[in-house]
Amino acid sequence: MQALLRISIFLIVVSGLSPVAIAQPANGAATEFVLRQNVGSNLKTLGLATARKTQTFAILVSGMGMLGAERLVSKELDYHAPQFQGQWNDNLAKAYAQNFTSEELKSLASEGRNSRYFGKLSEKQAVVGDSMQRMSAPVLTAYVSAALYSAFSKMPAK
């Protein structure tokens, strides 16, 4: 599923869709689950994977080598993450809230793999992933664009 998400997000980035979705806050149990289980920690990983597939990244590689480009883009993703992490986490919480009850989410937040609802979590991953992709592709696009713009502006001259 991660590969499908990456490919889909890449296609969105390439197609130039960039408006950031404004989401309503998710319920408290869903937010608690996302934060306690650190579910949103994949933002930078997906950001770097998406960035690597862009023409801007290729230009950075040609100017400073793969290692230099990855270091610079990674640093810029770290810098810009706080600007986008909240929306990313909120979208995740909304996606989970659409598929789980508050009781289930509270249990998953506090008990993790030991929750009696862990099986349902596994069963619903594809549905949650699809929902997350619909809501968060614009957030990922904006995040990667901001990081690449910063990285490109800091690329050392030859």
Short mmCIF file of C-alpha atoms in Angstrom, two decimals:
data_model
loop_
_atom_site.label_atom_id
_atom_site.label_comp_id
_atom_site.label_asym_id
_atom_site.label_seq_id
_atom_site.Cartn_x
_atom_site.Cartn_y
_atom_site.Cartn_z
CA MET A 1 0.00 0.00 0.00
CA GLN A 2 2.88 2.39 0.71
CA ALA A 3 4.14 1.92 -2.84
CA LEU A 4 0.68 2.71 -4.22
CA LEU A 5 0.44 5.79 -1.99
CA ARG A 6 3.85 6.99 -3.14
CA ILE A 7 3.04 6.47 -6.81
CA SER A 8 -0.31 8.23 -6.47
CA ILE A 9 1.20 11.16 -4.62
CA PHE A 10 3.96 11.37 -7.23
CA LEU A 11 1.34 11.61 -9.96
CA ILE A 12 -0.42 14.37 -8.08
CA VAL A 13 2.85 16.27 -7.61
CA VAL A 14 3.71 15.87 -11.27
CA SER A 15 0.27 17.00 -12.39
CA GLY A 16 0.69 20.27 -10.53
CA LEU A 17 -2.26 20.02 -8.19
CA SER A 18 -1.27 22.05 -5.19
CA PRO A 19 -4.18 23.58 -3.27
CA VAL A 20 -3.98 22.64 0.39
CA ALA A 21 -7.17 21.11 1.75
CA ILE A 22 -8.58 22.77 4.83
CA ALA A 23 -9.92 20.05 7.06
CA GLN A 24 -12.23 20.18 10.02
CA PRO A 25 -10.70 19.01 13.30
CA ALA A 26 -11.03 15.31 13.99
CA ASN A 27 -12.54 13.90 17.14
CA GLY A 28 -10.42 13.75 20.28
CA ALA A 29 -10.05 9.98 20.40
CA ALA A 30 -8.75 9.86 16.84
CA THR A 31 -6.30 12.67 17.52
CA GLU A 32 -5.11 10.92 20.68
CA PHE A 33 -4.59 7.70 18.71
CA VAL A 34 -2.58 9.44 15.99
CA LEU A 35 -0.38 11.27 18.48
CA ARG A 36 0.16 8.46 21.01
CA GLN A 37 0.91 5.87 18.35
CA ASN A 38 3.00 8.34 16.31
CA VAL A 39 1.03 7.42 13.20
CA GLY A 40 1.97 10.64 11.37
CA SER A 41 5.70 10.03 11.57
CA ASN A 42 5.77 9.02 7.91
CA LEU A 43 5.42 12.59 6.61
CA LYS A 44 9.15 13.10 6.03
CA THR A 45 9.63 9.61 4.58
CA LEU A 46 6.85 10.18 2.05
CA GLY A 47 8.13 13.69 1.43
CA LEU A 48 11.63 12.51 0.59
CA ALA A 49 10.31 9.69 -1.62
CA THR A 50 8.13 12.19 -3.47
CA ALA A 51 10.92 14.76 -3.76
CA ARG A 52 13.30 12.19 -5.28
CA LYS A 53 10.92 11.76 -8.21
CA THR A 54 10.87 15.41 -9.21
CA GLN A 55 12.81 17.30 -11.85
CA THR A 56 13.99 19.73 -9.18
CA PHE A 57 15.62 16.89 -7.26
CA ALA A 58 17.32 15.72 -10.47
CA ILE A 59 18.73 19.21 -10.93
CA LEU A 60 20.00 19.18 -7.35
CA VAL A 61 21.65 15.80 -7.95
CA SER A 62 23.33 17.04 -11.12
CA GLY A 63 24.66 20.05 -9.24
CA MET A 64 25.75 18.46 -5.98
CA GLY A 65 25.58 14.69 -6.30
CA MET A 66 23.03 12.28 -4.87
CA LEU A 67 24.34 12.38 -1.31
CA GLY A 68 24.53 16.17 -1.24
CA ALA A 69 21.05 16.54 -2.73
CA GLU A 70 19.55 14.07 -0.28
CA ARG A 71 21.19 15.77 2.68
CA LEU A 72 20.02 19.21 1.61
CA VAL A 73 16.47 18.12 0.82
CA SER A 74 16.27 16.11 4.04
CA LYS A 75 17.40 19.17 6.01
CA GLU A 76 14.77 21.32 4.29
CA LEU A 77 12.06 18.71 4.89
CA ASP A 78 12.99 18.77 8.59
CA TYR A 79 12.81 22.56 8.58
CA HIS A 80 9.39 22.70 6.89
CA ALA A 81 7.80 19.71 8.68
CA PRO A 82 6.37 21.74 11.60
CA GLN A 83 4.45 23.88 9.11
CA PHE A 84 2.66 20.79 7.70
CA GLN A 85 2.72 18.13 10.45
CA GLY A 86 -0.39 19.41 12.23
CA GLN A 87 -2.54 19.25 9.11
CA TRP A 88 -1.06 15.83 8.25
CA ASN A 89 -1.90 14.50 11.72
CA ASP A 90 -5.37 16.05 11.65
CA ASN A 91 -6.11 14.43 8.29
CA LEU A 92 -4.93 11.09 9.66
CA ALA A 93 -7.18 11.52 12.68
CA LYS A 94 -10.12 12.31 10.40
CA ALA A 95 -9.42 9.23 8.29
CA TYR A 96 -9.38 7.01 11.39
CA ALA A 97 -12.43 8.74 12.88
CA GLN A 98 -14.39 7.89 9.74
CA ASN A 99 -13.70 4.18 10.25
CA PHE A 100 -13.52 3.61 14.02
CA THR A 101 -15.60 4.48 17.04
CA SER A 102 -14.22 6.61 19.86
CA GLU A 103 -14.09 3.51 22.06
CA GLU A 104 -12.04 1.62 19.48
CA LEU A 105 -9.65 4.53 18.98
CA LYS A 106 -9.17 5.05 22.71
CA SER A 107 -8.34 1.37 23.09
CA LEU A 108 -5.92 1.46 20.16
CA ALA A 109 -4.28 4.61 21.51
CA SER A 110 -3.68 3.20 24.96
CA GLU A 111 -3.14 -0.49 24.23
CA GLY A 112 -1.63 -0.48 20.75
CA ARG A 113 -1.09 -4.03 19.48
CA ASN A 114 -2.71 -5.42 22.62
CA SER A 115 -6.04 -3.76 21.86
CA ARG A 116 -8.88 -6.09 20.99
CA TYR A 117 -9.48 -3.80 17.99
CA PHE A 118 -6.01 -4.28 16.51
CA GLY A 119 -7.38 -6.78 13.98
CA LYS A 120 -9.88 -4.21 12.77
CA LEU A 121 -7.04 -1.72 12.44
CA SER A 122 -5.27 -4.09 10.06
CA GLU A 123 -8.48 -4.76 8.13
CA LYS A 124 -9.22 -1.05 7.66
CA GLN A 125 -5.72 0.10 6.65
CA ALA A 126 -6.52 0.22 2.92
CA VAL A 127 -9.70 2.25 3.49
CA VAL A 128 -7.95 4.62 5.88
CA GLY A 129 -5.04 4.92 3.43
CA ASP A 130 -7.37 5.83 0.57
CA SER A 131 -9.10 8.46 2.68
CA MET A 132 -5.77 9.84 3.87
CA GLN A 133 -4.49 10.03 0.32
CA ARG A 134 -7.53 11.99 -0.85
CA MET A 135 -7.24 14.47 2.01
CA SER A 136 -3.48 14.78 2.26
CA ALA A 137 -2.03 14.67 -1.23
CA PRO A 138 -2.27 18.49 -1.39
CA VAL A 139 -0.56 18.77 2.00
CA LEU A 140 2.28 16.51 0.85
CA THR A 141 2.57 18.46 -2.40
CA ALA A 142 2.84 21.77 -0.57
CA TYR A 143 5.34 20.32 1.93
CA VAL A 144 7.62 18.88 -0.76
CA SER A 145 7.32 22.02 -2.88
CA ALA A 146 8.35 24.23 0.04
CA ALA A 147 11.33 22.01 0.87
CA LEU A 148 12.49 21.73 -2.74
CA TYR A 149 12.15 25.47 -3.30
CA SER A 150 14.30 26.12 -0.22
CA ALA A 151 16.83 23.47 -1.20
CA PHE A 152 17.10 24.78 -4.75
CA SER A 153 17.66 28.33 -3.49
CA LYS A 154 20.49 27.03 -1.24
CA MET A 155 22.19 24.88 -3.86
CA PRO A 156 25.86 25.87 -4.01
CA ALA A 157 27.00 27.45 -7.28
CA LYS A 158 29.56 25.51 -9.29
#
